[in-house]
Short mmCIF file of C-alpha atoms and ligand atoms in Angstrom, two decimals:
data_model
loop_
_atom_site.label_atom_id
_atom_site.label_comp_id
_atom_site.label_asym_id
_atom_site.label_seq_id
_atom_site.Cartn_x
_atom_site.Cartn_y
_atom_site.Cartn_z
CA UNK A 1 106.33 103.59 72.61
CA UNK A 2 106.34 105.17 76.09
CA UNK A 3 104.47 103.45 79.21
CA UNK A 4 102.80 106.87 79.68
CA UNK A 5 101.17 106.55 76.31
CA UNK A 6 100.15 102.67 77.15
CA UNK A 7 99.01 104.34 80.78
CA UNK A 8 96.51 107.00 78.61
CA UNK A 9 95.58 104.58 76.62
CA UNK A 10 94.77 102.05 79.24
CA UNK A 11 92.71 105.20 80.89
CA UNK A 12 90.41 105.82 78.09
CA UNK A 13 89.36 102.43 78.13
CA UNK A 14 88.31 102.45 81.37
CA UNK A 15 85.58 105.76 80.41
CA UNK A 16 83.54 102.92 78.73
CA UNK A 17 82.63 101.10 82.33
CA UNK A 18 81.42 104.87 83.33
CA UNK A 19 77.42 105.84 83.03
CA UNK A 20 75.58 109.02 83.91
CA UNK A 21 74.88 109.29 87.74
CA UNK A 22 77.57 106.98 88.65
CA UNK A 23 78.90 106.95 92.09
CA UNK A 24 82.93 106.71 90.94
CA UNK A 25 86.28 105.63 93.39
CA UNK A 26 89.21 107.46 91.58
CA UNK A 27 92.37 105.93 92.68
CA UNK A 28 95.55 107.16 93.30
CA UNK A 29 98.89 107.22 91.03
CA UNK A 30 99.97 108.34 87.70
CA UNK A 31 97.93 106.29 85.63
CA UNK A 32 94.71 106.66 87.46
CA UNK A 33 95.75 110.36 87.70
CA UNK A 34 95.11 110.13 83.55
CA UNK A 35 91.82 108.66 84.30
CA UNK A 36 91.15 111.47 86.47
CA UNK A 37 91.79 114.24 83.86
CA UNK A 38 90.19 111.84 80.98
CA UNK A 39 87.24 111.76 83.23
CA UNK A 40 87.20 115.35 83.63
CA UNK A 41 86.65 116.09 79.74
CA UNK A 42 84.07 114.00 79.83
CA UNK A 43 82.56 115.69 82.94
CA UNK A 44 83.02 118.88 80.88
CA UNK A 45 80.72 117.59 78.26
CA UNK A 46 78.02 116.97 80.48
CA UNK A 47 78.71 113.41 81.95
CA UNK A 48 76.91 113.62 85.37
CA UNK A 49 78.95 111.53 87.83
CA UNK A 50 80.49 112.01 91.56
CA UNK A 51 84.31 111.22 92.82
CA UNK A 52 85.06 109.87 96.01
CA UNK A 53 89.11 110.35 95.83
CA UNK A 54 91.75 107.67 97.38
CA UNK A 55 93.97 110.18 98.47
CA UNK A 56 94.81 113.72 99.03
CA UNK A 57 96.66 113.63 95.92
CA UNK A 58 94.01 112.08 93.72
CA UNK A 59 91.55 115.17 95.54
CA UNK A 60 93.22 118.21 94.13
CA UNK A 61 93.85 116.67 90.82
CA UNK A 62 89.99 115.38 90.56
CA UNK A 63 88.80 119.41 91.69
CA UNK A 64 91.30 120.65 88.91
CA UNK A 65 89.31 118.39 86.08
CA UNK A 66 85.95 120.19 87.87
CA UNK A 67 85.11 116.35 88.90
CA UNK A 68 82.09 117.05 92.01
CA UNK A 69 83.52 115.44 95.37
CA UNK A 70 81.68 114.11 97.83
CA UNK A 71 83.06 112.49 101.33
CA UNK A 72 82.89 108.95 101.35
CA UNK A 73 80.51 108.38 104.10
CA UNK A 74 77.80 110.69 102.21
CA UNK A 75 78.57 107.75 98.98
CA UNK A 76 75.59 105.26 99.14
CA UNK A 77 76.93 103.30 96.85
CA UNK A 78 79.85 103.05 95.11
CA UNK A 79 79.34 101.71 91.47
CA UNK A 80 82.59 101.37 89.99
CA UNK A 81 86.81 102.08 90.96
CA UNK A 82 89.36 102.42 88.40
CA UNK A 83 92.83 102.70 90.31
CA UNK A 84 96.03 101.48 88.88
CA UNK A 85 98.30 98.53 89.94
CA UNK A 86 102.16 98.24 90.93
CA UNK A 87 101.56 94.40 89.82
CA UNK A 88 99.17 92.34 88.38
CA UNK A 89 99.02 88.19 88.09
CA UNK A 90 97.06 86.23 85.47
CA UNK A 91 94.35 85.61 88.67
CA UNK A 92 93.56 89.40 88.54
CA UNK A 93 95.85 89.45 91.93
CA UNK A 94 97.53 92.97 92.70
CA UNK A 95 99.99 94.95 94.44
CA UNK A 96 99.13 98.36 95.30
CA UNK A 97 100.61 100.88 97.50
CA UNK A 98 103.69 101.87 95.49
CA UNK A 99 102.29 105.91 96.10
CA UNK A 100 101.41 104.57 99.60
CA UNK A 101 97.56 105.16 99.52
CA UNK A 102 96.22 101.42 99.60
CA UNK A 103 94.54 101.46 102.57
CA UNK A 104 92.13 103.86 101.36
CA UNK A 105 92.54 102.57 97.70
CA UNK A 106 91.32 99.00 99.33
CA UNK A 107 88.55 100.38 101.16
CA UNK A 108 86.80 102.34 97.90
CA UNK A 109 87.65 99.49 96.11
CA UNK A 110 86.23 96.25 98.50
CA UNK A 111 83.14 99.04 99.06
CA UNK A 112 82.92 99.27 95.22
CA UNK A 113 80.63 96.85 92.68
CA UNK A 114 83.57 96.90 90.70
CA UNK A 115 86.75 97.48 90.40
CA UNK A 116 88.42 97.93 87.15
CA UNK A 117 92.77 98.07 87.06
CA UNK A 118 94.47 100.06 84.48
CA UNK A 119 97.96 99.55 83.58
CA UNK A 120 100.57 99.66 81.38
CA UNK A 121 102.09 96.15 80.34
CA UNK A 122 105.41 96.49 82.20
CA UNK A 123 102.74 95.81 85.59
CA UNK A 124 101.96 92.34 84.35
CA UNK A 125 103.75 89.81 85.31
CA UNK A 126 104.25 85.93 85.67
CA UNK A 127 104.14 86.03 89.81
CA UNK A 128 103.87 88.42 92.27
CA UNK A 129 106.43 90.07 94.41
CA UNK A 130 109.02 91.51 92.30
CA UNK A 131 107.79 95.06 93.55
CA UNK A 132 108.52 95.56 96.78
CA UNK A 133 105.20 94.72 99.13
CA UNK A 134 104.00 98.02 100.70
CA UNK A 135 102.66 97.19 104.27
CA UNK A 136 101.14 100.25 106.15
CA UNK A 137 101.30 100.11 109.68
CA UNK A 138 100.47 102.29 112.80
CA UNK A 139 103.32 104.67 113.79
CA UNK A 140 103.51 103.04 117.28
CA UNK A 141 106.14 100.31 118.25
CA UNK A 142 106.43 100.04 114.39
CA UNK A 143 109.94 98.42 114.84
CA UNK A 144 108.09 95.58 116.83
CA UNK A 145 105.60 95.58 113.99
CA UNK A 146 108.24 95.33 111.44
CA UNK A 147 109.91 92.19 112.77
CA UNK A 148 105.86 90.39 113.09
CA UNK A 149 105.89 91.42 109.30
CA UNK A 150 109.08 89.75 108.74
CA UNK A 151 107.86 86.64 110.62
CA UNK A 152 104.69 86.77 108.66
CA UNK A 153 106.30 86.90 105.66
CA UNK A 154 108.37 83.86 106.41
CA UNK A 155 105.92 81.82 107.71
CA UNK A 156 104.17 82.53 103.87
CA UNK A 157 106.91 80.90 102.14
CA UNK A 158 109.29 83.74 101.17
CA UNK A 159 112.53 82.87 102.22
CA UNK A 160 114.20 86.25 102.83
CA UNK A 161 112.07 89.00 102.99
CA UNK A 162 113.46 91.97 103.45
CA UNK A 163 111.84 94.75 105.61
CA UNK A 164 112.39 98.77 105.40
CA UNK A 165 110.85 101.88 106.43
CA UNK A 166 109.77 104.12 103.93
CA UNK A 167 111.10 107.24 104.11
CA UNK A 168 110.57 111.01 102.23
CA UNK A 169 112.58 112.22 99.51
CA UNK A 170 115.56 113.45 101.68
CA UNK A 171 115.37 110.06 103.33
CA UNK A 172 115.84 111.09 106.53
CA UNK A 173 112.09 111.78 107.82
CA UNK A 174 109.65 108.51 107.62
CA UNK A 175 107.01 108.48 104.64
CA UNK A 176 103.44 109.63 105.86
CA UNK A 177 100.35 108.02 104.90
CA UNK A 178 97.04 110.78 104.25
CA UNK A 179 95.51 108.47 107.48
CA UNK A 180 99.12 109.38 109.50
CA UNK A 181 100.38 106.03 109.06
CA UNK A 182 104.05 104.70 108.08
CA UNK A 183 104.75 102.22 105.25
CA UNK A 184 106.75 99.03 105.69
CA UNK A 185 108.51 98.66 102.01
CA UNK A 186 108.72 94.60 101.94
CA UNK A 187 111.23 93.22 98.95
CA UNK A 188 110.05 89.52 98.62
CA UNK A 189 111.47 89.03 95.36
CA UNK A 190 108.38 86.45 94.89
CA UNK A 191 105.37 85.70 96.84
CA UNK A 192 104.80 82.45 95.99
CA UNK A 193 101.14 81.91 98.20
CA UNK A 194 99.53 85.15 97.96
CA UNK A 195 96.61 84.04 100.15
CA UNK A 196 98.83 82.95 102.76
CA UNK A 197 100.61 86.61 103.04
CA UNK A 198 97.54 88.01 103.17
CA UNK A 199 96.29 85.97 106.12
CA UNK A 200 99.83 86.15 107.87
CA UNK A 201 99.55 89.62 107.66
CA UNK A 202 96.21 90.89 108.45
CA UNK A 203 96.68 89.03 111.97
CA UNK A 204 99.38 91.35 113.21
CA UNK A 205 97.44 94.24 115.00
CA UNK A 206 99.77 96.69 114.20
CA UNK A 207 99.18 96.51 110.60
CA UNK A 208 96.60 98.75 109.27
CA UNK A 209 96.47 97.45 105.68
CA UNK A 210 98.89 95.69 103.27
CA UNK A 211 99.23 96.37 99.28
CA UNK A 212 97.99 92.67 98.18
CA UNK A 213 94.41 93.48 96.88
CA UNK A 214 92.99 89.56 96.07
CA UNK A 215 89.33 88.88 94.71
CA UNK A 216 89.16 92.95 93.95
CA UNK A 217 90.21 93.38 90.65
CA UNK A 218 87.31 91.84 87.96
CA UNK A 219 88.56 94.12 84.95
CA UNK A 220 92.13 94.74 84.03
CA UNK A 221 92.68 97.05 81.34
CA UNK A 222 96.05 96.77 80.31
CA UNK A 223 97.79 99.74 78.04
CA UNK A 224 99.99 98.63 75.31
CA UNK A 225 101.53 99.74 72.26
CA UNK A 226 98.52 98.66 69.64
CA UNK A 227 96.20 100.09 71.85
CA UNK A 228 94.44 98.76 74.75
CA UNK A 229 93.99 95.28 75.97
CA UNK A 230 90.54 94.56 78.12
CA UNK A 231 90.90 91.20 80.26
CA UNK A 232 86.89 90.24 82.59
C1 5RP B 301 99.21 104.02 94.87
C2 5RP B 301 99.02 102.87 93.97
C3 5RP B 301 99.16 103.09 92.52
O1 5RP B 301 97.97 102.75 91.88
C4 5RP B 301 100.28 102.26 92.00
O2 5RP B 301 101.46 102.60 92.72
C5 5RP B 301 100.52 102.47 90.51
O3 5RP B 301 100.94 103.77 90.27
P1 5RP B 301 101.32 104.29 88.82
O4 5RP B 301 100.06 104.31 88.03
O5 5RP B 301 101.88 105.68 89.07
O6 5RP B 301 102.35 103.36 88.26
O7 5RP B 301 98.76 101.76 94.38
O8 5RP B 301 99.14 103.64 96.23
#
């Protein structure tokens, strides 16, 4: 069967962690772009509950399913996230940012009670770093930034990281982040001490966020062929 069918299916599993007069971060992507619309039946039906979107993106398609909005700084709470994943470990570890939104993804989601992952199985895997590690990082001497990332990377264990700029479609103009920031795709081919990237990392002050999201994640709901599997 099609990953699209294990991402829906992932996505109405997550509707069951959702209660009347929730306070909801929708996350950004294709699969949490399901949850969106899924969310929006429901919201049809009379479910009472209020977005606060990741991204642009994830804003437009949330007003199309007639999901209520509000701006994150009028959200007193936020009582549950349900964003997808570009990779998930057994230890509920992620890597996010493959639509370049994770810096806002991992604000909603460390501001969130919980955060619940949906994904289809092809995201699972054995150890991170297959997927390239997005790094966003401010426009501004980003080449010097780029090489600290490298450094940082090294220093983590990962013997030859390799560093790019994202770029658009025509791959000519950089990628822009919603917050007017560039991405830094990293190919690692594994991270072998997630904890240590994520330390090496955060100390460069050019970066503004990077795509490993540890101690986030407390429900994974992945999508497979049989249905959906729920791992707390
Ligand atoms: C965007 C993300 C997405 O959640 C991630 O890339 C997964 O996307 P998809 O559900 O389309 O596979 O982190 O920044």
């Amino acid at each position: 069967m099609s990953t699209s069918h294990q991402k829906t299916s992932a996505a109405v599993a997550a509707l069951k962690y959702v209660q009347d007069g929730m306070v909801l971060g929708l996350g950004s992507g294709s699969t949490a772009e399901i949850f969106v619309r899924k969310l929006g039946e429901r919201v049809a039906q009379g479910l009472s509950v209020k977005g606060v979107p990741t991204s642009e993106r994830t804003a437009e398609v949330a007003r199309e399913a007639g999901i209520p909005l509000i701006p994150v700084d009028q959200a007193d709470c936020l009582h549950v996230t349900v964003d997808g994943a570009d990779e998930v470990d057994g230890k509920f570890q992620l890597i996010k940012g493959g639509g370049g939104c994770l810096l806002r993804e991992k604000i909603i989601a460390h501001a969130s009670d919980l955060m619940v992952v949906i994904i289809d199985e092809t995201k699972l895997v054995g150890a991170l770093g297959e997927f390239p590690l997005p790094v966003e990082v401010d426009p501004f001497a980003f080449t010097i930034t780029a090489k600290k990332v490298f450094d940082a990377l090294r220093s983590a264990g990962i013997e030859r990281p390799d560093v790019q700029l994202r770029r658009k479609g025509d791959g000519l103009e950089p990628f822009i982040t919603d917050g007017g920031n560039y991405i830094l795709d990293c190919a690692c081919g594994m991270i072998p001490d997630a904890p240590s990237a994520d330390r090496a990392l955060k100390a460069i002050p050019g970066v503004m966020e990077h795509g490993l999201f540890l101690g986030l994640a407390r429900v994974v709901i992945v999508g497979e062929d049989s249905g959906a599997r729920v791992m707390e």
